[in-house]
Short mmCIF file of C-alpha atoms in Angstrom, two decimals:
data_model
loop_
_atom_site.label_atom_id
_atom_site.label_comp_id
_atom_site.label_asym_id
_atom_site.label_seq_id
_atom_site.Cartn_x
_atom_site.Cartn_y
_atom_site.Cartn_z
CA UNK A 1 83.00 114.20 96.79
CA UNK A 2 85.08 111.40 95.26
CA UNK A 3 86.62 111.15 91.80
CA UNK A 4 86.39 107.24 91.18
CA UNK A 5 90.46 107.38 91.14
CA UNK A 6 91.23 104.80 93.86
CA UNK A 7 94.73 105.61 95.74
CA UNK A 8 95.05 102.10 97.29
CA UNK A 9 93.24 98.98 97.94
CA UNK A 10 93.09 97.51 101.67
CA UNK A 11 92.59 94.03 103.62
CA UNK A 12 89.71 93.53 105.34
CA UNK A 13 91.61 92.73 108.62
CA UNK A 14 88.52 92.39 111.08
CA UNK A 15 84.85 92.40 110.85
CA UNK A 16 83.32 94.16 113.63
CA UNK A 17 79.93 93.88 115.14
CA UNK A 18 79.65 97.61 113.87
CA UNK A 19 81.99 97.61 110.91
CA UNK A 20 85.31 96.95 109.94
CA UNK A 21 89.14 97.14 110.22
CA UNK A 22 90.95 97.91 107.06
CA UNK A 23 94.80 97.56 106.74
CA UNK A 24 96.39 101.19 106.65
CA UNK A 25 98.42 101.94 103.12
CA UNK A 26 101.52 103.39 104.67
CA UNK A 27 101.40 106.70 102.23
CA UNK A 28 97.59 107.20 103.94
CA UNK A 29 99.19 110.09 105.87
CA UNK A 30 97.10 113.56 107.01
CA UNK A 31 94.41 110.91 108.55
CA UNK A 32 91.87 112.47 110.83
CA UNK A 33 88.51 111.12 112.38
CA UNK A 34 85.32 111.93 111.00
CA UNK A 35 87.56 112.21 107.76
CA UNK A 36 85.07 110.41 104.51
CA UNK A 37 87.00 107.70 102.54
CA UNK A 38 85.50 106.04 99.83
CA UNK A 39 85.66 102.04 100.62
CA UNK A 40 84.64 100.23 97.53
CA UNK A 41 82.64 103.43 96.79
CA UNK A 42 80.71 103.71 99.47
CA UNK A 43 82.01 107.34 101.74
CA UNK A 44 82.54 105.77 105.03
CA UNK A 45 83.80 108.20 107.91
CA UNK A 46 86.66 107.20 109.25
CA UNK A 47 86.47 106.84 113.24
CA UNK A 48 89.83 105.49 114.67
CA UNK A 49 93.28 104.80 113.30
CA UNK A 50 96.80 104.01 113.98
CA UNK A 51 100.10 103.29 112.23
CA UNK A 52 98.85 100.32 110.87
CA UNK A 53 94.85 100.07 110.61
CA UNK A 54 91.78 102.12 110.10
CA UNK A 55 88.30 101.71 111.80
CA UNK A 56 84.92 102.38 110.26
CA UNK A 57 81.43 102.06 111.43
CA UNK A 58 78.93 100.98 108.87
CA UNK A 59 75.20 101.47 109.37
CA UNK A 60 72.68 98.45 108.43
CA UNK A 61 71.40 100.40 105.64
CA UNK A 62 74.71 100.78 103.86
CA UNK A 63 74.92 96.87 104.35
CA UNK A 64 71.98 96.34 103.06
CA UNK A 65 72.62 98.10 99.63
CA UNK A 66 76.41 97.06 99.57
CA UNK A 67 79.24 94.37 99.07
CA UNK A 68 81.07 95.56 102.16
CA UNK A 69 79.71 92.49 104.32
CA UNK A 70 81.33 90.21 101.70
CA UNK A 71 83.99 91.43 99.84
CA UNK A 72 87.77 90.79 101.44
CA UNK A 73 89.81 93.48 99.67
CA UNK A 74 88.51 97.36 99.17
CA UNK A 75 89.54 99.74 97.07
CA UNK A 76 90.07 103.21 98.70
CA UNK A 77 89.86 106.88 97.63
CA UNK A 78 90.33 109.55 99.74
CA UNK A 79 87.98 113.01 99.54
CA UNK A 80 89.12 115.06 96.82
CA UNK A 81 90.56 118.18 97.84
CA UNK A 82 89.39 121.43 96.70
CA UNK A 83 92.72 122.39 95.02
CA UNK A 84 93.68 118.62 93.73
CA UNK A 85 93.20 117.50 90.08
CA UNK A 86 90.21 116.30 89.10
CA UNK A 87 90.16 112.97 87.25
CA UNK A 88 87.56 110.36 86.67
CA UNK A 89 83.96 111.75 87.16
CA UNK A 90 81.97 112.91 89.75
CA UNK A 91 81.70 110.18 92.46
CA UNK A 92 79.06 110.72 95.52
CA UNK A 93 80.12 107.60 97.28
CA UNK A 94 76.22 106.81 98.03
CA UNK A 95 75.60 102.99 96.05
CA UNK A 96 72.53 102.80 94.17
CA UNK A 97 72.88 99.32 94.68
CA UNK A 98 74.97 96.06 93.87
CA UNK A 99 75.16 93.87 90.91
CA UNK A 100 76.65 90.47 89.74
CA UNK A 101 79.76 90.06 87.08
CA UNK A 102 78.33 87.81 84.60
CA UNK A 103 81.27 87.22 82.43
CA UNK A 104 85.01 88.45 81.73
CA UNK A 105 87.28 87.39 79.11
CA UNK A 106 90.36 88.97 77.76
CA UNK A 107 90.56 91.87 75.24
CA UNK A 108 93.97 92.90 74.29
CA UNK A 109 95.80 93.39 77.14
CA UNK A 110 93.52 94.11 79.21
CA UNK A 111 89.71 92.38 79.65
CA UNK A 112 86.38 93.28 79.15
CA UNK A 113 83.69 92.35 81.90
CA UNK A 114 79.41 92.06 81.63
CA UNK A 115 77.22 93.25 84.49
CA UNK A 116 73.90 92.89 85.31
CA UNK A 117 71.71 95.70 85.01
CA UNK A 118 69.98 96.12 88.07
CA UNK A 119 66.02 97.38 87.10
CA UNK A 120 66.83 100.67 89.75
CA UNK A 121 69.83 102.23 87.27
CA UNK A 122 68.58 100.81 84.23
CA UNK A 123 67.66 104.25 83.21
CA UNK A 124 71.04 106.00 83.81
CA UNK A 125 72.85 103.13 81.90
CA UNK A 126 73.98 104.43 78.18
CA UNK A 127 77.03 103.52 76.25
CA UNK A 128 80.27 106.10 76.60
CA UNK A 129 78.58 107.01 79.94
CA UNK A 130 79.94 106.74 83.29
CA UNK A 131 79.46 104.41 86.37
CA UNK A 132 81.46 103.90 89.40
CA UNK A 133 82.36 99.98 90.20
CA UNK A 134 83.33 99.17 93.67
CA UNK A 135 84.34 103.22 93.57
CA UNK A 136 86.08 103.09 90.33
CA UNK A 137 85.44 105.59 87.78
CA UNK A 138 84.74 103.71 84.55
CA UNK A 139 83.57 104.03 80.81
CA UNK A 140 80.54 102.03 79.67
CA UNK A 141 81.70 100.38 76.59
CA UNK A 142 78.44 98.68 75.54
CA UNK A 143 74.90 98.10 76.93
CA UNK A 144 71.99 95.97 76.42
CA UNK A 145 68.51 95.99 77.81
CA UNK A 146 69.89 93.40 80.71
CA UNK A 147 73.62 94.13 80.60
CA UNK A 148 76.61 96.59 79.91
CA UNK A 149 80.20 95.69 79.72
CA UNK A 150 83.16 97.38 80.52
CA UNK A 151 86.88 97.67 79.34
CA UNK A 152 89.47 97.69 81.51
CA UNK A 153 93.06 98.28 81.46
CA UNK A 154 95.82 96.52 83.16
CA UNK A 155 96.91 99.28 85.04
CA UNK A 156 93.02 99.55 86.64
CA UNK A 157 92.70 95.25 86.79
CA UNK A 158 96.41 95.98 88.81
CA UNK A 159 95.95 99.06 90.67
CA UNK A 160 92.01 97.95 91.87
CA UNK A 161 90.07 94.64 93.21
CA UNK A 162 88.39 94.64 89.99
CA UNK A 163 91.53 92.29 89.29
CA UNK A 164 90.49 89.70 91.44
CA UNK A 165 86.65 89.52 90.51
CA UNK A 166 85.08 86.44 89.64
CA UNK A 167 82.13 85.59 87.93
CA UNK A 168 78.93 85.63 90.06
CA UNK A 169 80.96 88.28 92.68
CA UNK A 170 79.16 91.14 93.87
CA UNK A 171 80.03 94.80 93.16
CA UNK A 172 78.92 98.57 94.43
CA UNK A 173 77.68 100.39 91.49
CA UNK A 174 76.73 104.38 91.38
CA UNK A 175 75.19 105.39 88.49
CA UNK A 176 76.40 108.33 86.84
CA UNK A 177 74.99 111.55 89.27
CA UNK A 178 74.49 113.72 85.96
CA UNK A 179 72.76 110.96 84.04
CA UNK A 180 70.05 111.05 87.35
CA UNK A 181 69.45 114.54 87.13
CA UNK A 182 68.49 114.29 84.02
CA UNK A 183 66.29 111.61 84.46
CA UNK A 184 64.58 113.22 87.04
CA UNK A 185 64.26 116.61 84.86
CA UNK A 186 63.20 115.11 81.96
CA UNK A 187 60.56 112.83 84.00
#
């Protein structure tokens, strides 16, 4: 289980023909294999390291429902641990599925973005709920029938590859585990 705090965002230093090679943050101590790190979200075990990278097979079907083909940085979370502090919001690390940034502009110091709403979480999508973007725990500001928006702070736009997005780019969303439960119990 994940929190949707990320610890550290990573190169994409190879693509394999089975994965890929992330750069190592140098404070990613305590490593072991078979260890789950969230990469952009998605809990990826961890199968080889060394001082300076980290190795990770990825199966076609976690291709298939994520950015991790495409996208050139990833933001990284390790598993939280049973006696750590819990922040952000429950995180699986299992995408629902991806979606497009349709527009960002500033707001304050800081800037808000729009996102698709993809039909398969359209029901788990309500304003002042939670969603997890390319495995960051965020706050759904505002939604639509095709859309929701989110605020972000510079520390997050810093600290995360949300910084970097672009309109039209590609990102891992999990809907909010609680709000699916629900769902399904009230279904």
């Amino acid at each position: 289980m994940f929190t949707g705090i990320i610890e550290a965002t990573a190169k994409v230093i190879e693509r394999t023909k089975n994965g890929f090679v992330l750069s190592r943050p140098k404070f990613f101590d305590e490593l072991q294999i078979g260890q789950s790190i969230a990469c952009n979200g998605a809990c990826l075990t961890l199968t080889t390291f060394d001082k300076a990278t980290m190795h990770f097979d990825i199966i076609p079907e976690t291709f298939a429902r994520t950015n991790l083909n495409e996208s050139k940085a990833i933001n990284l979370e390790r598993a939280l641990a049973a006696n750590g502090r819990f922040e952000g919001h429950i995180v699986l690390g299992h995408i629902d599925t991806t979606t497009q940034l349709l527009e960002k502009k500033p707001e304050g110091a800081g800037e808000r973005m729009r996102f698709a709403i993809p039909e398969v979480i359209a029901d788990y999508i309500v304003t002042k709920g939670s969603i997890t973007i390319n495995g960051v725990s965020l706050t759904i500001a505002a939604c639509e029938s095709d859309s929701f928006e989110i605020a972000l702070i510079p520390t997050t736009l810093e600290l995360t590859n949300l910084g970097k997005l672009q309109v039209g780019d590609s990102m891992n969303i999990e809907a909010d585990y609680f709000a699916k439960l629900l769902h399904k119990w009230h279904s």
